[in-house]
Amino acid sequence: MSEWVIDPVALPTVPVAGGRKFPVRRIFCVGRNYAAHAREMGADPDREPPFFFTKPADAVISSDRVPYPTATRALHFEMELVVAIGREAQSVAATQALDHVYGYAAGVDLTRRDLQDEAKSLRRPWDMSKGFDASAPIGPITPIAVSGHPSHGKITLSVDGVIKQSGHLADMIWPVPDIIVFLSKLVTLMPGDLIFTGTPDGVGAVERGSRIHGSVEGVGAVSFELV
Ligand code: MN
């Protein structure tokens, strides 16, 4: 008889460019990290400290087909640079923060915007608007040996070939080292953690059948159809 009372779940993974796999431990996300997007969400983009929310690790999906979720009529895309943590980080200094990064990927923070708007107005948590099944489509991780630490590339997303988001990593309110500084004071970052670093402006709704293609210059791409 197995010691397990139910079968242990398989570890969620993200492919790494070159064929190996990155095991996902947790997913952290930064809210409103580009000024123009903060304004389009009705917020003041002055340099308030970054805030974070999470998705379950098994929200990652690296597939050409992503299921349209239940319980929403306003599924929004948010194109983001994703940081893959390779080394434990606890209260690190900005000058050391990047030493804890394994690599980077292009990802989409899918959001049930209608449920998020309701949660905001009722002062309820965002979990069900952000952390649903398959809410984190992600492309292959590129190790820093190949990508370096991208800080000035273009970040873009198109829907059915039409550009919807076109931003620059340099426009992040809090760049990656600052994000790691703040987050590593709140939790001990561990190998396998992913950080979605926020989206530029131009977010919008997508429907079943939409083809979404996102890219981060110098990092990679993420591409899928909503089914
Ligand atoms: Mn986001």
Short mmCIF file of C-alpha atoms and ligand atoms in Angstrom, two decimals:
data_model
loop_
_atom_site.label_atom_id
_atom_site.label_comp_id
_atom_site.label_asym_id
_atom_site.label_seq_id
_atom_site.Cartn_x
_atom_site.Cartn_y
_atom_site.Cartn_z
CA MET A 1 0.00 0.00 0.00
CA SER A 2 1.32 3.44 -0.94
CA GLU A 3 2.14 5.91 1.82
CA TRP A 4 0.11 8.46 -0.20
CA VAL A 5 -3.64 8.57 0.39
CA ILE A 6 -4.13 10.14 -3.04
CA ASP A 7 -1.65 10.30 -5.91
CA PRO A 8 0.85 13.15 -5.36
CA VAL A 9 0.47 15.81 -8.04
CA ALA A 10 3.05 16.17 -10.78
CA LEU A 11 5.19 19.27 -10.40
CA PRO A 12 4.13 22.11 -12.73
CA THR A 13 6.95 22.89 -15.16
CA VAL A 14 7.93 25.47 -17.77
CA PRO A 15 10.18 24.49 -20.68
CA VAL A 16 13.61 26.07 -20.83
CA ALA A 17 15.00 27.06 -24.22
CA GLY A 18 17.23 24.12 -25.20
CA GLY A 19 14.97 21.35 -23.95
CA ARG A 20 15.30 21.16 -20.14
CA LYS A 21 12.54 21.98 -17.64
CA PHE A 22 12.06 24.56 -14.88
CA PRO A 23 10.02 23.31 -11.88
CA VAL A 24 7.50 25.91 -10.69
CA ARG A 25 7.22 26.46 -6.94
CA ARG A 26 5.10 29.63 -6.63
CA ILE A 27 3.87 32.46 -8.85
CA PHE A 28 4.05 36.06 -7.63
CA CYS A 29 2.68 38.96 -9.66
CA VAL A 30 3.29 42.71 -9.42
CA GLY A 31 0.29 45.03 -9.72
CA ARG A 32 0.35 48.28 -11.74
CA ASN A 33 4.06 48.49 -12.58
CA TYR A 34 3.80 50.71 -15.68
CA ALA A 35 2.46 54.25 -15.20
CA ALA A 36 0.26 54.29 -18.31
CA HIS A 37 -1.41 51.01 -17.28
CA ALA A 38 -1.92 52.26 -13.70
CA ARG A 39 -3.71 55.28 -15.17
CA GLU A 40 -5.88 53.15 -17.49
CA MET A 41 -6.92 51.16 -14.36
CA GLY A 42 -7.91 54.40 -12.63
CA ALA A 43 -4.95 54.50 -10.23
CA ASP A 44 -2.31 57.12 -9.49
CA PRO A 45 1.03 55.86 -10.82
CA ASP A 46 3.23 57.83 -8.45
CA ARG A 47 5.95 55.67 -6.95
CA GLU A 48 3.87 53.98 -4.27
CA PRO A 49 5.59 50.77 -3.13
CA PRO A 50 4.89 47.78 -5.37
CA PHE A 51 2.13 45.41 -4.31
CA PHE A 52 1.86 41.72 -5.01
CA PHE A 53 -0.71 39.01 -5.58
CA THR A 54 -0.27 35.33 -6.39
CA LYS A 55 -1.45 32.58 -8.66
CA PRO A 56 -1.19 28.86 -7.88
CA ALA A 57 1.89 27.18 -9.39
CA ASP A 58 -0.27 25.01 -11.63
CA ALA A 59 -1.77 28.11 -13.29
CA VAL A 60 1.19 27.98 -15.69
CA ILE A 61 0.40 26.63 -19.13
CA SER A 62 2.86 26.26 -21.99
CA SER A 63 0.53 25.13 -24.74
CA ASP A 64 -0.67 26.35 -28.11
CA ARG A 65 -4.24 26.02 -26.80
CA VAL A 66 -5.40 27.71 -23.60
CA PRO A 67 -8.94 27.09 -22.30
CA TYR A 68 -11.23 30.12 -21.98
CA PRO A 69 -12.12 30.13 -18.26
CA THR A 70 -15.52 29.69 -16.69
CA ALA A 71 -17.34 32.44 -14.79
CA THR A 72 -16.26 35.51 -16.77
CA ARG A 73 -17.49 37.68 -19.59
CA ALA A 74 -14.39 39.89 -19.63
CA LEU A 75 -11.19 37.88 -19.94
CA HIS A 76 -8.33 40.36 -20.27
CA PHE A 77 -4.73 39.81 -21.42
CA GLU A 78 -1.80 41.45 -19.60
CA MET A 79 1.55 40.94 -21.33
CA GLU A 80 4.43 40.64 -18.86
CA LEU A 81 8.13 39.93 -18.46
CA VAL A 82 8.46 36.92 -16.14
CA VAL A 83 11.44 36.41 -13.83
CA ALA A 84 12.45 32.84 -12.96
CA ILE A 85 14.21 32.62 -9.60
CA GLY A 86 17.14 30.20 -9.40
CA ARG A 87 18.60 30.91 -5.97
CA GLU A 88 17.06 31.53 -2.53
CA ALA A 89 16.66 35.24 -1.76
CA GLN A 90 15.86 36.69 1.65
CA SER A 91 15.93 40.47 2.19
CA VAL A 92 18.49 40.95 -0.57
CA ALA A 93 20.08 44.27 -1.51
CA ALA A 94 19.42 45.79 -4.94
CA THR A 95 23.04 45.27 -5.96
CA GLN A 96 22.75 41.51 -5.33
CA ALA A 97 19.16 40.99 -6.45
CA LEU A 98 19.89 39.85 -9.99
CA ASP A 99 22.27 37.13 -8.73
CA HIS A 100 19.13 35.19 -7.76
CA VAL A 101 17.62 35.11 -11.26
CA TYR A 102 17.87 31.95 -13.36
CA GLY A 103 16.26 33.39 -16.46
CA TYR A 104 13.35 35.22 -18.04
CA ALA A 105 10.25 34.41 -20.06
CA ALA A 106 7.36 36.10 -21.80
CA GLY A 107 4.05 35.46 -20.02
CA VAL A 108 0.44 36.59 -19.98
CA ASP A 109 -1.37 37.40 -16.73
CA LEU A 110 -4.90 36.39 -17.78
CA THR A 111 -7.47 38.21 -15.69
CA ARG A 112 -11.23 37.86 -15.19
CA ARG A 113 -11.61 41.66 -15.29
CA ASP A 114 -15.30 41.61 -14.41
CA LEU A 115 -14.62 39.60 -11.24
CA GLN A 116 -11.62 41.79 -10.42
CA ASP A 117 -13.69 44.98 -10.78
CA GLU A 118 -16.33 43.48 -8.48
CA ALA A 119 -13.66 42.40 -5.96
CA LYS A 120 -12.17 45.91 -5.97
CA SER A 121 -15.51 47.59 -5.40
CA LEU A 122 -16.45 45.17 -2.59
CA ARG A 123 -12.90 45.20 -1.10
CA ARG A 124 -12.63 41.47 -1.56
CA PRO A 125 -9.53 39.42 -2.52
CA TRP A 126 -8.42 39.02 -6.15
CA ASP A 127 -7.77 35.27 -6.06
CA MET A 128 -10.67 34.18 -8.23
CA SER A 129 -10.04 36.98 -10.76
CA LYS A 130 -6.32 36.25 -11.07
CA GLY A 131 -5.51 32.74 -9.85
CA PHE A 132 -7.82 30.51 -11.89
CA ASP A 133 -6.84 27.42 -13.91
CA ALA A 134 -4.52 28.14 -16.85
CA SER A 135 -4.36 31.84 -15.94
CA ALA A 136 -0.61 32.07 -16.57
CA PRO A 137 0.29 31.16 -20.16
CA ILE A 138 4.06 31.33 -20.47
CA GLY A 139 6.69 30.82 -23.16
CA PRO A 140 10.01 29.01 -22.70
CA ILE A 141 12.42 30.38 -20.11
CA THR A 142 15.65 31.80 -21.51
CA PRO A 143 18.60 31.44 -19.10
CA ILE A 144 20.46 34.65 -18.26
CA ALA A 145 23.56 33.19 -19.94
CA VAL A 146 21.64 33.80 -23.18
CA SER A 147 19.33 36.72 -22.37
CA GLY A 148 21.39 38.71 -19.92
CA HIS A 149 19.17 40.89 -17.71
CA PRO A 150 16.71 42.64 -20.04
CA SER A 151 15.88 46.17 -18.91
CA HIS A 152 15.29 48.18 -22.08
CA GLY A 153 13.62 45.91 -24.65
CA LYS A 154 10.20 46.20 -26.23
CA ILE A 155 7.26 44.27 -24.76
CA THR A 156 4.37 43.70 -27.14
CA LEU A 157 1.17 41.71 -27.51
CA SER A 158 -1.06 41.20 -30.51
CA VAL A 159 -4.51 39.65 -30.84
CA ASP A 160 -5.27 38.06 -34.23
CA GLY A 161 -2.31 39.94 -35.68
CA VAL A 162 -3.38 43.37 -34.40
CA ILE A 163 -0.97 45.04 -31.95
CA LYS A 164 -2.76 45.79 -28.65
CA GLN A 165 0.12 46.40 -26.25
CA SER A 166 3.44 47.99 -27.16
CA GLY A 167 5.59 49.06 -24.24
CA HIS A 168 9.16 49.22 -23.06
CA LEU A 169 10.71 47.42 -20.11
CA ALA A 170 12.47 50.70 -19.30
CA ASP A 171 9.04 52.13 -18.39
CA MET A 172 8.61 49.83 -15.41
CA ILE A 173 7.97 51.87 -12.27
CA TRP A 174 9.86 49.21 -10.30
CA PRO A 175 12.56 47.43 -12.32
CA VAL A 176 13.38 43.76 -11.65
CA PRO A 177 16.07 44.36 -8.96
CA ASP A 178 13.66 46.56 -6.96
CA ILE A 179 10.87 43.98 -7.28
CA ILE A 180 13.21 41.29 -5.88
CA VAL A 181 14.27 43.62 -3.04
CA PHE A 182 10.65 44.29 -2.00
CA LEU A 183 9.36 40.75 -2.50
CA SER A 184 12.31 39.11 -0.71
CA LYS A 185 11.44 41.15 2.38
CA LEU A 186 7.89 39.75 2.35
CA VAL A 187 8.74 36.10 1.61
CA THR A 188 11.90 34.06 1.20
CA LEU A 189 12.12 33.69 -2.55
CA MET A 190 13.01 30.13 -3.51
CA PRO A 191 14.33 28.39 -6.61
CA GLY A 192 11.33 27.65 -8.81
CA ASP A 193 9.46 30.86 -7.99
CA LEU A 194 8.19 32.93 -10.92
CA ILE A 195 7.50 36.67 -10.78
CA PHE A 196 5.17 38.31 -13.30
CA THR A 197 6.44 41.89 -13.37
CA GLY A 198 3.37 43.86 -14.47
CA THR A 199 1.90 44.95 -17.77
CA PRO A 200 2.14 48.03 -19.99
CA ASP A 201 -1.04 49.82 -21.07
CA GLY A 202 -3.40 48.57 -23.76
CA VAL A 203 -4.95 45.64 -21.88
CA GLY A 204 -8.26 44.42 -23.23
CA ALA A 205 -10.70 41.59 -23.65
CA VAL A 206 -10.27 38.46 -25.77
CA GLU A 207 -12.75 35.85 -26.92
CA ARG A 208 -12.73 32.14 -27.65
CA GLY A 209 -10.88 31.68 -30.94
CA SER A 210 -8.57 34.65 -30.39
CA ARG A 211 -4.89 34.06 -31.25
CA ILE A 212 -2.64 35.84 -28.77
CA HIS A 213 1.03 36.44 -29.49
CA GLY A 214 3.28 38.24 -27.04
CA SER A 215 6.99 38.91 -27.06
CA VAL A 216 9.69 40.47 -24.93
CA GLU A 217 12.70 41.66 -26.88
CA GLY A 218 15.81 39.63 -26.07
CA VAL A 219 13.81 37.12 -24.01
CA GLY A 220 11.28 35.24 -26.11
CA ALA A 221 7.64 34.85 -26.99
CA VAL A 222 4.38 33.30 -25.86
CA SER A 223 1.70 32.33 -28.35
CA PHE A 224 -1.63 30.55 -27.98
CA GLU A 225 -5.23 30.29 -29.12
CA LEU A 226 -8.07 30.60 -26.63
CA VAL A 227 -10.33 27.56 -26.96
MN MN B 1 -0.64 41.74 -14.31
#
